[in-house]
Amino acid sequence: TRTPVNVTVTGAAGQIGYALLFRIASGHLLGADVPVKLRLLEIPQGLKAAEGTAMELVDCAFPLLQGIDISDDPNVAFDGANVALLVGARPRTKGMERGDLLEANGGIFKPQGAAINAHAADDIKVLVVGNPANTNALIAQAAAPDVPRERFTAMTRLDHNRALGQLSKKTGVPVSEIKKVTIWGNHSATQYPDIFHAELAGKNAAEAVNDEKWLAEDFIPTVAKRGAAIIEARGASSAASAASAALNHVNTWVNGTAEGDWTSMAVPSDGSYGVPEGLISSFPVTTSNGSYEIVQGLEINEFSRTRIDASVQELVEEREAVRALGLI
Ligand code: NDP
């Protein structure tokens, strides 16, 4: 029998948490043969609801689920964590300035990073989902100097999956035959979904689509603003798709990308593609044996260059803002 993997989920009582926990417990995070222990972190007001979710998890009698602990103390919740999904965050509310938003999230992600540093397992892998995800990951990373910095990542897999969905809808090619789509930059409206290296059933996607107007005026804004469109249609923010993408992100990181394909993850830059070193920015990455590599040597055309630079510039400004606040 395998030893269970400790999975810590923050914001466990929220919408995404509710869509995420049942699938982690049924094997969709790490695999159908990997037992898990869940460690749920909530703020004090969220503890009761988290206990309710835990009751439902018990009632599912998932064979892989070997325990559930709930706490409002990060030092407890991250103790022995092998995988940490940082979902809880302070969302931007109307009229809130960026500085206030970053400061509020600093109050969440700095202590969580410190708790990860002090208590997590040596093989800890961190995925930040809570927004502004890239910069929240940077804050947590800075507070965890003893953890290898590449273990801190942020989620752009939902944007990646949205791009697959839109390309499939436009061309009729099933998503299973679409490869090498890339999300560059920040998980925000400035993100750049790139299809110039993508393949549709083995053919170059940009050439197969051959419609730059659709690309610039339809595809890119649809992918980048999908979250707002879902709130408008559903009356609530995307939760199931965000949870699904979080499972995909960790599953791919642990179990590897397929031959001839890559995925998108926001990871600390090594300076590739002119992205300043250390920024947590989305890149095309391949994964194997639990580690990832940024895909090298792609040719970046003018159309892509301007868009990547704009999104990276936003990340530079966010990093300056959290530096000025003393958060990193
Ligand atoms: P959700 O579960 O819907 O969202 C959680 C976070 O995920 C938000 O920051 C949200 O950012 C982000 N997110 C990233 N991608 C997406 C996406 N595609 N669609 C929607 N959200 C996305 O929020 P709830 O308010 O339902 O729940 C949050 C929970 O976190 C609450 O239970 C709260 O108590 C808890 N919390 C826990 C903390 C802790 O454990 N220390 C700290 C803070 C909160 P955005 O809204 O900007 O899109």
mmCIF file of C-alpha atoms and ligand atoms in Angstrom:
data_model
loop_
_atom_site.group_PDB
_atom_site.id
_atom_site.type_symbol
_atom_site.label_atom_id
_atom_site.label_comp_id
_atom_site.label_asym_id
_atom_site.label_seq_id
_atom_site.Cartn_x
_atom_site.Cartn_y
_atom_site.Cartn_z
ATOM 1 C CA THR A 1 0.000 0.000 0.000
ATOM 2 C CA ARG A 2 1.223 3.491 -0.842
ATOM 3 C CA THR A 3 1.658 6.194 1.771
ATOM 4 C CA PRO A 4 -1.002 8.861 1.352
ATOM 5 C CA VAL A 5 -0.067 12.209 -0.187
ATOM 6 C CA ASN A 6 -0.924 15.211 1.995
ATOM 7 C CA VAL A 7 -2.864 17.792 0.006
ATOM 8 C CA THR A 8 -3.506 21.179 1.626
ATOM 9 C CA VAL A 9 -6.327 23.301 0.198
ATOM 10 C CA THR A 10 -6.868 26.895 1.336
ATOM 11 C CA GLY A 11 -10.222 28.630 0.947
ATOM 12 C CA ALA A 12 -11.644 25.143 1.230
ATOM 13 C CA ALA A 13 -15.169 26.331 1.985
ATOM 14 C CA GLY A 14 -15.401 28.542 -1.106
ATOM 15 C CA GLN A 15 -16.976 27.846 -4.495
ATOM 16 C CA ILE A 16 -13.817 26.501 -6.099
ATOM 17 C CA GLY A 17 -13.020 24.477 -2.993
ATOM 18 C CA TYR A 18 -16.417 22.806 -3.191
ATOM 19 C CA ALA A 19 -15.810 21.836 -6.815
ATOM 20 C CA LEU A 20 -12.247 20.705 -6.086
ATOM 21 C CA LEU A 21 -12.238 18.582 -2.945
ATOM 22 C CA PHE A 22 -14.480 15.763 -4.166
ATOM 23 C CA ARG A 23 -12.399 15.273 -7.259
ATOM 24 C CA ILE A 24 -9.119 15.299 -5.303
ATOM 25 C CA ALA A 25 -10.601 12.626 -3.044
ATOM 26 C CA SER A 26 -11.702 10.525 -6.010
ATOM 27 C CA GLY A 27 -8.244 10.430 -7.585
ATOM 28 C CA HIS A 28 -8.328 13.182 -10.188
ATOM 29 C CA LEU A 29 -5.452 15.186 -8.730
ATOM 30 C CA LEU A 30 -2.724 12.566 -8.548
ATOM 31 C CA GLY A 31 -4.133 9.383 -10.040
ATOM 32 C CA ALA A 32 -6.651 6.651 -9.386
ATOM 33 C CA ASP A 33 -4.169 4.635 -7.314
ATOM 34 C CA VAL A 34 -2.805 7.379 -5.049
ATOM 35 C CA PRO A 35 -4.339 7.698 -1.557
ATOM 36 C CA VAL A 36 -4.678 11.228 -0.201
ATOM 37 C CA LYS A 37 -5.109 13.043 3.086
ATOM 38 C CA LEU A 38 -6.826 16.403 2.881
ATOM 39 C CA ARG A 39 -5.802 19.319 5.056
ATOM 40 C CA LEU A 40 -8.256 22.185 4.796
ATOM 41 C CA LEU A 41 -7.368 25.757 5.700
ATOM 42 C CA GLU A 42 -10.070 28.365 6.219
ATOM 43 C CA ILE A 43 -10.424 31.663 7.982
ATOM 44 C CA PRO A 44 -12.371 31.371 11.267
ATOM 45 C CA GLN A 45 -15.672 32.426 9.611
ATOM 46 C CA GLY A 46 -15.249 29.641 7.038
ATOM 47 C CA LEU A 47 -14.537 26.778 9.456
ATOM 48 C CA LYS A 48 -18.130 25.687 9.980
ATOM 49 C CA ALA A 49 -18.825 25.482 6.257
ATOM 50 C CA ALA A 50 -15.564 23.565 5.769
ATOM 51 C CA GLU A 51 -16.752 21.088 8.399
ATOM 52 C CA GLY A 52 -19.965 20.637 6.426
ATOM 53 C CA THR A 53 -17.993 19.871 3.276
ATOM 54 C CA ALA A 54 -15.851 17.428 5.247
ATOM 55 C CA MET A 55 -19.031 15.651 6.387
ATOM 56 C CA GLU A 56 -20.059 15.230 2.753
ATOM 57 C CA LEU A 57 -16.596 13.942 1.859
ATOM 58 C CA VAL A 58 -16.953 11.292 4.576
ATOM 59 C CA ASP A 59 -20.380 10.423 3.182
ATOM 60 C CA CYS A 60 -18.899 9.741 -0.246
ATOM 61 C CA ALA A 61 -16.785 6.937 1.272
ATOM 62 C CA PHE A 62 -14.026 7.557 -1.268
ATOM 63 C CA PRO A 63 -11.649 4.583 -1.068
ATOM 64 C CA LEU A 64 -8.600 6.825 -1.649
ATOM 65 C CA LEU A 65 -9.415 9.372 1.055
ATOM 66 C CA GLN A 66 -7.486 8.537 4.212
ATOM 67 C CA GLY A 67 -8.271 11.527 6.395
ATOM 68 C CA ILE A 68 -9.451 15.132 6.582
ATOM 69 C CA ASP A 69 -8.097 17.781 8.950
ATOM 70 C CA ILE A 70 -9.491 21.293 9.189
ATOM 71 C CA SER A 71 -7.720 24.296 10.670
ATOM 72 C CA ASP A 72 -7.562 28.068 10.626
ATOM 73 C CA ASP A 73 -3.827 27.979 11.393
ATOM 74 C CA PRO A 74 -1.496 27.776 8.380
ATOM 75 C CA ASN A 75 1.203 26.207 10.558
ATOM 76 C CA VAL A 76 -1.128 23.281 11.146
ATOM 77 C CA ALA A 77 -2.660 23.086 7.673
ATOM 78 C CA PHE A 78 0.684 23.008 5.830
ATOM 79 C CA ASP A 79 2.316 20.540 8.213
ATOM 80 C CA GLY A 80 3.709 17.732 6.078
ATOM 81 C CA ALA A 81 2.036 19.054 2.908
ATOM 82 C CA ASN A 82 3.217 17.479 -0.337
ATOM 83 C CA VAL A 83 0.866 19.493 -2.548
ATOM 84 C CA ALA A 84 -0.607 22.897 -1.640
ATOM 85 C CA LEU A 85 -3.476 24.450 -3.564
ATOM 86 C CA LEU A 86 -3.768 28.091 -2.526
ATOM 87 C CA VAL A 87 -7.307 28.985 -3.510
ATOM 88 C CA GLY A 88 -8.470 31.392 -0.808
ATOM 89 C CA ALA A 89 -7.624 35.010 -1.597
ATOM 90 C CA ARG A 90 -8.966 38.506 -1.196
ATOM 91 C CA PRO A 91 -10.824 39.291 -4.413
ATOM 92 C CA ARG A 92 -10.873 42.794 -5.853
ATOM 93 C CA THR A 93 -14.035 44.578 -4.844
ATOM 94 C CA LYS A 94 -15.536 47.632 -6.475
ATOM 95 C CA GLY A 95 -13.464 50.756 -6.074
ATOM 96 C CA MET A 96 -10.488 48.885 -4.612
ATOM 97 C CA GLU A 97 -7.071 50.152 -5.689
ATOM 98 C CA ARG A 98 -4.432 47.709 -6.835
ATOM 99 C CA GLY A 99 -2.190 48.616 -3.894
ATOM 100 C CA ASP A 100 -4.957 47.784 -1.412
ATOM 101 C CA LEU A 101 -5.641 44.495 -3.181
ATOM 102 C CA LEU A 102 -1.982 43.503 -3.123
ATOM 103 C CA GLU A 103 -1.632 44.528 0.499
ATOM 104 C CA ALA A 104 -4.690 42.478 1.549
ATOM 105 C CA ASN A 105 -3.312 39.460 -0.284
ATOM 106 C CA GLY A 106 0.108 40.018 1.236
ATOM 107 C CA GLY A 107 -1.565 39.483 4.601
ATOM 108 C CA ILE A 108 -2.742 36.070 3.373
ATOM 109 C CA PHE A 109 0.133 34.772 1.219
ATOM 110 C CA LYS A 110 3.104 35.931 3.297
ATOM 111 C CA PRO A 111 2.153 33.916 6.412
ATOM 112 C CA GLN A 112 1.173 30.981 4.212
ATOM 113 C CA GLY A 113 4.585 31.056 2.518
ATOM 114 C CA ALA A 114 6.272 31.190 5.926
ATOM 115 C CA ALA A 115 4.202 28.225 7.130
ATOM 116 C CA ILE A 116 5.103 26.252 4.007
ATOM 117 C CA ASN A 117 8.761 27.085 4.611
ATOM 118 C CA ALA A 118 8.617 25.875 8.197
ATOM 119 C CA HIS A 119 6.316 22.856 7.969
ATOM 120 C CA ALA A 120 5.725 21.471 4.467
ATOM 121 C CA ALA A 121 7.314 18.236 3.223
ATOM 122 C CA ASP A 122 10.589 18.457 1.281
ATOM 123 C CA ASP A 123 8.860 17.633 -2.001
ATOM 124 C CA ILE A 124 6.196 20.372 -1.622
ATOM 125 C CA LYS A 125 4.604 21.622 -4.850
ATOM 126 C CA VAL A 126 2.560 24.819 -4.658
ATOM 127 C CA LEU A 127 -0.153 25.996 -7.046
ATOM 128 C CA VAL A 128 -1.667 29.439 -6.485
ATOM 129 C CA VAL A 129 -5.213 29.860 -7.828
ATOM 130 C CA GLY A 130 -6.406 32.844 -5.768
ATOM 131 C CA ASN A 131 -6.030 36.134 -7.611
ATOM 132 C CA PRO A 132 -3.905 38.052 -8.431
ATOM 133 C CA ALA A 133 -2.413 34.563 -8.699
ATOM 134 C CA ASN A 134 1.013 35.272 -10.235
ATOM 135 C CA THR A 135 1.901 37.953 -7.723
ATOM 136 C CA ASN A 136 0.385 36.057 -4.793
ATOM 137 C CA ALA A 137 2.711 33.191 -5.745
ATOM 138 C CA LEU A 138 5.648 35.616 -5.725
ATOM 139 C CA ILE A 139 4.711 36.800 -2.218
ATOM 140 C CA ALA A 140 4.434 33.235 -0.881
ATOM 141 C CA GLN A 141 7.711 32.271 -2.558
ATOM 142 C CA ALA A 142 9.580 35.214 -1.027
ATOM 143 C CA ALA A 143 8.401 34.127 2.421
ATOM 144 C CA ALA A 144 9.731 30.587 1.852
ATOM 145 C CA PRO A 145 13.476 31.000 1.214
ATOM 146 C CA ASP A 146 14.301 27.367 2.060
ATOM 147 C CA VAL A 147 11.925 25.925 -0.534
ATOM 148 C CA PRO A 148 13.353 25.659 -4.071
ATOM 149 C CA ARG A 149 11.806 28.617 -5.848
ATOM 150 C CA GLU A 150 10.561 26.594 -8.819
ATOM 151 C CA ARG A 151 8.056 24.853 -6.542
ATOM 152 C CA PHE A 152 5.909 28.003 -6.539
ATOM 153 C CA THR A 153 3.614 28.193 -9.559
ATOM 154 C CA ALA A 154 0.390 29.975 -10.508
ATOM 155 C CA MET A 155 -2.518 28.787 -12.596
ATOM 156 C CA THR A 156 -2.995 29.667 -16.254
ATOM 157 C CA ARG A 157 -4.278 26.200 -17.135
ATOM 158 C CA LEU A 158 -7.859 27.448 -17.143
ATOM 159 C CA ASP A 159 -6.899 30.038 -19.769
ATOM 160 C CA HIS A 160 -5.085 27.287 -21.674
ATOM 161 C CA ASN A 161 -8.174 25.068 -21.566
ATOM 162 C CA ARG A 162 -10.395 27.968 -22.594
ATOM 163 C CA ALA A 163 -8.148 28.517 -25.611
ATOM 164 C CA LEU A 164 -8.471 24.822 -26.542
ATOM 165 C CA GLY A 165 -12.248 25.091 -26.249
ATOM 166 C CA GLN A 166 -12.477 28.185 -28.450
ATOM 167 C CA LEU A 167 -10.148 26.761 -31.106
ATOM 168 C CA SER A 168 -12.159 23.564 -31.213
ATOM 169 C CA LYS A 169 -15.399 25.511 -31.520
ATOM 170 C CA LYS A 170 -14.020 27.607 -34.384
ATOM 171 C CA THR A 171 -12.508 24.721 -36.385
ATOM 172 C CA GLY A 172 -14.467 21.616 -35.408
ATOM 173 C CA VAL A 173 -11.213 19.839 -34.514
ATOM 174 C CA PRO A 174 -11.698 17.959 -31.211
ATOM 175 C CA VAL A 175 -9.632 19.239 -28.261
ATOM 176 C CA SER A 176 -7.856 15.896 -28.101
ATOM 177 C CA GLU A 177 -6.248 16.772 -31.449
ATOM 178 C CA ILE A 178 -5.165 20.297 -30.513
ATOM 179 C CA LYS A 179 -1.610 20.593 -29.251
ATOM 180 C CA LYS A 180 0.964 23.216 -28.230
ATOM 181 C CA VAL A 181 -1.302 26.114 -27.355
ATOM 182 C CA THR A 182 0.478 28.632 -25.098
ATOM 183 C CA ILE A 183 -0.712 31.187 -22.562
ATOM 184 C CA TRP A 184 1.943 33.847 -21.941
ATOM 185 C CA GLY A 185 2.207 36.351 -19.095
ATOM 186 C CA ASN A 186 -0.209 37.206 -16.323
ATOM 187 C CA HIS A 187 -3.457 35.449 -15.426
ATOM 188 C CA SER A 188 -5.373 38.656 -16.090
ATOM 189 C CA ALA A 189 -7.044 40.376 -19.015
ATOM 190 C CA THR A 190 -3.570 41.138 -20.463
ATOM 191 C CA GLN A 191 -2.686 37.436 -20.870
ATOM 192 C CA TYR A 192 -1.756 36.355 -24.380
ATOM 193 C CA PRO A 193 -3.135 33.080 -25.768
ATOM 194 C CA ASP A 194 -0.766 32.143 -28.625
ATOM 195 C CA ILE A 195 -1.723 29.763 -31.441
ATOM 196 C CA PHE A 196 1.258 30.425 -33.751
ATOM 197 C CA HIS A 197 2.986 27.224 -32.579
ATOM 198 C CA ALA A 198 -0.213 25.282 -31.981
ATOM 199 C CA GLU A 199 -1.252 22.285 -34.029
ATOM 200 C CA LEU A 200 -4.729 21.294 -35.164
ATOM 201 C CA ALA A 201 -4.781 17.637 -36.125
ATOM 202 C CA GLY A 202 -1.093 17.936 -37.068
ATOM 203 C CA LYS A 203 -1.360 21.208 -39.050
ATOM 204 C CA ASN A 204 -0.150 24.606 -37.867
ATOM 205 C CA ALA A 205 -3.149 26.224 -36.174
ATOM 206 C CA ALA A 206 -2.525 29.843 -37.217
ATOM 207 C CA GLU A 207 -2.165 28.764 -40.860
ATOM 208 C CA ALA A 208 -5.164 26.437 -40.699
ATOM 209 C CA VAL A 209 -7.354 29.170 -39.195
ATOM 210 C CA ASN A 210 -5.825 31.850 -41.435
ATOM 211 C CA ASP A 211 -7.924 34.646 -39.948
ATOM 212 C CA GLU A 212 -5.910 37.320 -38.136
ATOM 213 C CA LYS A 213 -9.003 39.429 -37.547
ATOM 214 C CA TRP A 214 -10.682 36.541 -35.696
ATOM 215 C CA LEU A 215 -7.491 35.984 -33.738
ATOM 216 C CA ALA A 216 -7.106 39.612 -32.653
ATOM 217 C CA GLU A 217 -10.729 40.615 -32.238
ATOM 218 C CA ASP A 218 -12.488 37.429 -31.222
ATOM 219 C CA PHE A 219 -10.257 34.596 -29.983
ATOM 220 C CA ILE A 220 -7.834 36.565 -27.778
ATOM 221 C CA PRO A 221 -10.444 38.753 -26.034
ATOM 222 C CA THR A 222 -12.860 35.815 -25.642
ATOM 223 C CA VAL A 223 -10.226 33.740 -23.844
ATOM 224 C CA ALA A 224 -8.925 36.670 -21.795
ATOM 225 C CA LYS A 225 -12.361 37.875 -20.696
ATOM 226 C CA ARG A 226 -14.089 34.523 -20.316
ATOM 227 C CA GLY A 227 -14.300 34.843 -16.547
ATOM 228 C CA ALA A 228 -16.414 38.001 -16.797
ATOM 229 C CA ALA A 229 -18.656 36.418 -19.473
ATOM 230 C CA ILE A 230 -19.339 33.480 -17.152
ATOM 231 C CA ILE A 231 -20.218 35.743 -14.231
ATOM 232 C CA GLU A 232 -22.614 37.599 -16.560
ATOM 233 C CA ALA A 233 -24.278 34.382 -17.793
ATOM 234 C CA ARG A 234 -24.282 32.278 -14.635
ATOM 235 C CA GLY A 235 -24.684 34.963 -12.041
ATOM 236 C CA ALA A 236 -21.673 33.478 -10.241
ATOM 237 C CA SER A 237 -17.991 33.125 -11.052
ATOM 238 C CA SER A 238 -16.498 30.091 -12.735
ATOM 239 C CA ALA A 239 -15.817 27.479 -10.096
ATOM 240 C CA ALA A 240 -16.062 23.999 -11.648
ATOM 241 C CA SER A 241 -13.839 24.912 -14.596
ATOM 242 C CA ALA A 242 -11.310 26.636 -12.329
ATOM 243 C CA ALA A 243 -11.231 23.555 -10.077
ATOM 244 C CA SER A 244 -10.860 21.263 -13.093
ATOM 245 C CA ALA A 245 -7.921 23.301 -14.371
ATOM 246 C CA ALA A 246 -6.243 23.183 -10.940
ATOM 247 C CA LEU A 247 -6.480 19.375 -11.030
ATOM 248 C CA ASN A 248 -5.039 19.375 -14.561
ATOM 249 C CA HIS A 249 -2.143 21.651 -13.539
ATOM 250 C CA VAL A 250 -0.980 19.459 -10.659
ATOM 251 C CA ASN A 251 -1.709 16.201 -12.477
ATOM 252 C CA THR A 252 0.418 17.295 -15.437
ATOM 253 C CA TRP A 253 3.208 18.572 -13.167
ATOM 254 C CA VAL A 254 3.342 15.230 -11.333
ATOM 255 C CA ASN A 255 2.594 12.816 -14.164
ATOM 256 C CA GLY A 256 4.112 14.556 -17.218
ATOM 257 C CA THR A 257 3.064 16.132 -20.507
ATOM 258 C CA ALA A 258 2.366 13.906 -23.493
ATOM 259 C CA GLU A 259 5.046 13.412 -26.162
ATOM 260 C CA GLY A 260 4.677 16.148 -28.785
ATOM 261 C CA ASP A 261 2.644 18.473 -26.601
ATOM 262 C CA TRP A 262 3.135 21.031 -23.842
ATOM 263 C CA THR A 263 1.032 22.888 -21.318
ATOM 264 C CA SER A 264 0.891 26.411 -19.876
ATOM 265 C CA MET A 265 1.988 27.156 -16.318
ATOM 266 C CA ALA A 266 2.995 30.388 -14.620
ATOM 267 C CA VAL A 267 6.480 29.634 -13.262
ATOM 268 C CA PRO A 268 9.499 31.671 -12.103
ATOM 269 C CA SER A 269 11.196 33.064 -15.193
ATOM 270 C CA ASP A 270 14.785 32.083 -15.956
ATOM 271 C CA GLY A 271 14.967 35.026 -18.359
ATOM 272 C CA SER A 272 13.622 33.050 -21.327
ATOM 273 C CA TYR A 273 11.824 35.027 -24.054
ATOM 274 C CA GLY A 274 12.902 38.330 -22.496
ATOM 275 C CA VAL A 275 10.750 37.819 -19.387
ATOM 276 C CA PRO A 276 12.675 39.342 -16.446
ATOM 277 C CA GLU A 277 14.254 36.701 -14.261
ATOM 278 C CA GLY A 278 12.193 35.733 -11.204
ATOM 279 C CA LEU A 279 8.806 36.998 -12.369
ATOM 280 C CA ILE A 280 6.146 34.302 -12.109
ATOM 281 C CA SER A 281 4.898 34.419 -15.661
ATOM 282 C CA SER A 282 3.094 31.915 -17.882
ATOM 283 C CA PHE A 283 5.173 29.962 -20.392
ATOM 284 C CA PRO A 284 4.879 26.865 -22.540
ATOM 285 C CA VAL A 285 6.291 24.072 -20.367
ATOM 286 C CA THR A 286 6.909 20.360 -20.604
ATOM 287 C CA THR A 287 6.922 18.197 -17.503
ATOM 288 C CA SER A 288 8.364 14.830 -16.578
ATOM 289 C CA ASN A 289 9.279 13.016 -13.349
ATOM 290 C CA GLY A 290 7.669 15.730 -11.248
ATOM 291 C CA SER A 291 9.598 18.657 -12.675
ATOM 292 C CA TYR A 292 9.014 21.101 -15.500
ATOM 293 C CA GLU A 293 11.045 22.902 -18.138
ATOM 294 C CA ILE A 294 10.240 26.031 -20.113
ATOM 295 C CA VAL A 295 10.085 25.155 -23.835
ATOM 296 C CA GLN A 296 13.070 26.845 -25.486
ATOM 297 C CA GLY A 297 13.788 28.295 -28.891
ATOM 298 C CA LEU A 298 10.326 29.228 -30.147
ATOM 299 C CA GLU A 299 10.276 31.977 -32.703
ATOM 300 C CA ILE A 300 8.192 34.906 -31.506
ATOM 301 C CA ASN A 301 6.648 37.063 -34.247
ATOM 302 C CA GLU A 302 5.775 40.764 -33.951
ATOM 303 C CA PHE A 303 2.118 40.068 -33.250
ATOM 304 C CA SER A 304 3.062 37.886 -30.285
ATOM 305 C CA ARG A 305 5.987 40.020 -29.065
ATOM 306 C CA THR A 306 3.885 43.131 -28.361
ATOM 307 C CA ARG A 307 1.258 41.124 -26.511
ATOM 308 C CA ILE A 308 3.730 39.119 -24.407
ATOM 309 C CA ASP A 309 5.580 42.325 -23.512
ATOM 310 C CA ALA A 310 2.370 44.085 -22.422
ATOM 311 C CA SER A 311 1.360 41.285 -20.073
ATOM 312 C CA VAL A 312 4.892 40.932 -18.682
ATOM 313 C CA GLN A 313 5.003 44.697 -18.102
ATOM 314 C CA GLU A 314 1.907 44.358 -15.916
ATOM 315 C CA LEU A 315 3.692 41.675 -13.876
ATOM 316 C CA VAL A 316 6.731 43.944 -13.518
ATOM 317 C CA GLU A 317 4.471 46.669 -12.114
ATOM 318 C CA GLU A 318 2.789 44.258 -9.708
ATOM 319 C CA ARG A 319 6.211 43.118 -8.494
ATOM 320 C CA GLU A 320 7.293 46.731 -7.960
ATOM 321 C CA ALA A 321 4.106 47.408 -6.020
ATOM 322 C CA VAL A 322 4.569 44.457 -3.644
ATOM 323 C CA ARG A 323 8.241 45.372 -3.234
ATOM 324 C CA ALA A 324 7.245 48.891 -2.252
ATOM 325 C CA LEU A 325 4.845 47.390 0.298
ATOM 326 C CA GLY A 326 7.695 45.307 1.762
ATOM 327 C CA LEU A 327 5.920 42.065 0.852
ATOM 328 C CA ILE A 328 8.841 40.570 -1.074
HETATM 329 P P1 NDP B 1 -13.883 31.170 -5.089
HETATM 330 O O1 NDP B 1 -13.683 29.831 -4.503
HETATM 331 O O2 NDP B 1 -14.896 31.325 -6.165
HETATM 332 O O3 NDP B 1 -12.515 31.772 -5.644
HETATM 333 C C1 NDP B 1 -11.327 31.691 -4.881
HETATM 334 C C2 NDP B 1 -10.217 32.444 -5.562
HETATM 335 O O4 NDP B 1 -9.934 31.866 -6.815
HETATM 336 C C3 NDP B 1 -10.528 33.911 -5.820
HETATM 337 O O5 NDP B 1 -9.378 34.664 -5.417
HETATM 338 C C4 NDP B 1 -10.681 33.959 -7.307
HETATM 339 O O6 NDP B 1 -10.209 35.208 -7.797
HETATM 340 C C5 NDP B 1 -9.746 32.889 -7.758
HETATM 341 N N1 NDP B 1 -9.913 32.434 -9.127
HETATM 342 C C6 NDP B 1 -8.887 32.126 -9.962
HETATM 343 N N2 NDP B 1 -9.320 31.749 -11.144
HETATM 344 C C7 NDP B 1 -10.657 31.826 -11.106
HETATM 345 C C8 NDP B 1 -11.665 31.584 -12.050
HETATM 346 N N3 NDP B 1 -11.397 31.217 -13.271
HETATM 347 N N4 NDP B 1 -12.930 31.737 -11.684
HETATM 348 C C9 NDP B 1 -13.238 32.128 -10.440
HETATM 349 N N5 NDP B 1 -12.305 32.398 -9.499
HETATM 350 C C10 NDP B 1 -11.027 32.248 -9.827
HETATM 351 O O7 NDP B 1 -14.186 32.233 -3.948
HETATM 352 P P2 NDP B 1 -15.156 32.137 -2.695
HETATM 353 O O8 NDP B 1 -15.323 33.532 -2.251
HETATM 354 O O9 NDP B 1 -16.307 31.255 -2.952
HETATM 355 O O10 NDP B 1 -14.283 31.362 -1.624
HETATM 356 C C11 NDP B 1 -13.089 31.829 -1.110
HETATM 357 C C12 NDP B 1 -12.883 31.136 0.222
HETATM 358 O O11 NDP B 1 -11.582 31.430 0.641
HETATM 359 C C13 NDP B 1 -13.845 31.600 1.317
HETATM 360 O O12 NDP B 1 -14.386 30.451 1.909
HETATM 361 C C14 NDP B 1 -12.923 32.358 2.276
HETATM 362 O O13 NDP B 1 -13.328 32.198 3.611
HETATM 363 C C15 NDP B 1 -11.627 31.668 2.020
HETATM 364 N N6 NDP B 1 -10.390 32.361 2.352
HETATM 365 C C16 NDP B 1 -9.482 31.608 3.016
HETATM 366 C C17 NDP B 1 -8.284 32.108 3.366
HETATM 367 C C18 NDP B 1 -7.370 31.230 4.103
HETATM 368 O O14 NDP B 1 -7.504 30.028 4.051
HETATM 369 N N7 NDP B 1 -6.405 31.776 4.804
HETATM 370 C C19 NDP B 1 -7.907 33.492 3.044
HETATM 371 C C20 NDP B 1 -8.898 34.188 2.290
HETATM 372 C C21 NDP B 1 -10.098 33.619 1.950
HETATM 373 P P3 NDP B 1 -11.215 36.341 -8.374
HETATM 374 O O15 NDP B 1 -12.385 36.377 -7.436
HETATM 375 O O16 NDP B 1 -10.391 37.576 -8.364
HETATM 376 O O17 NDP B 1 -11.554 35.849 -9.734
#
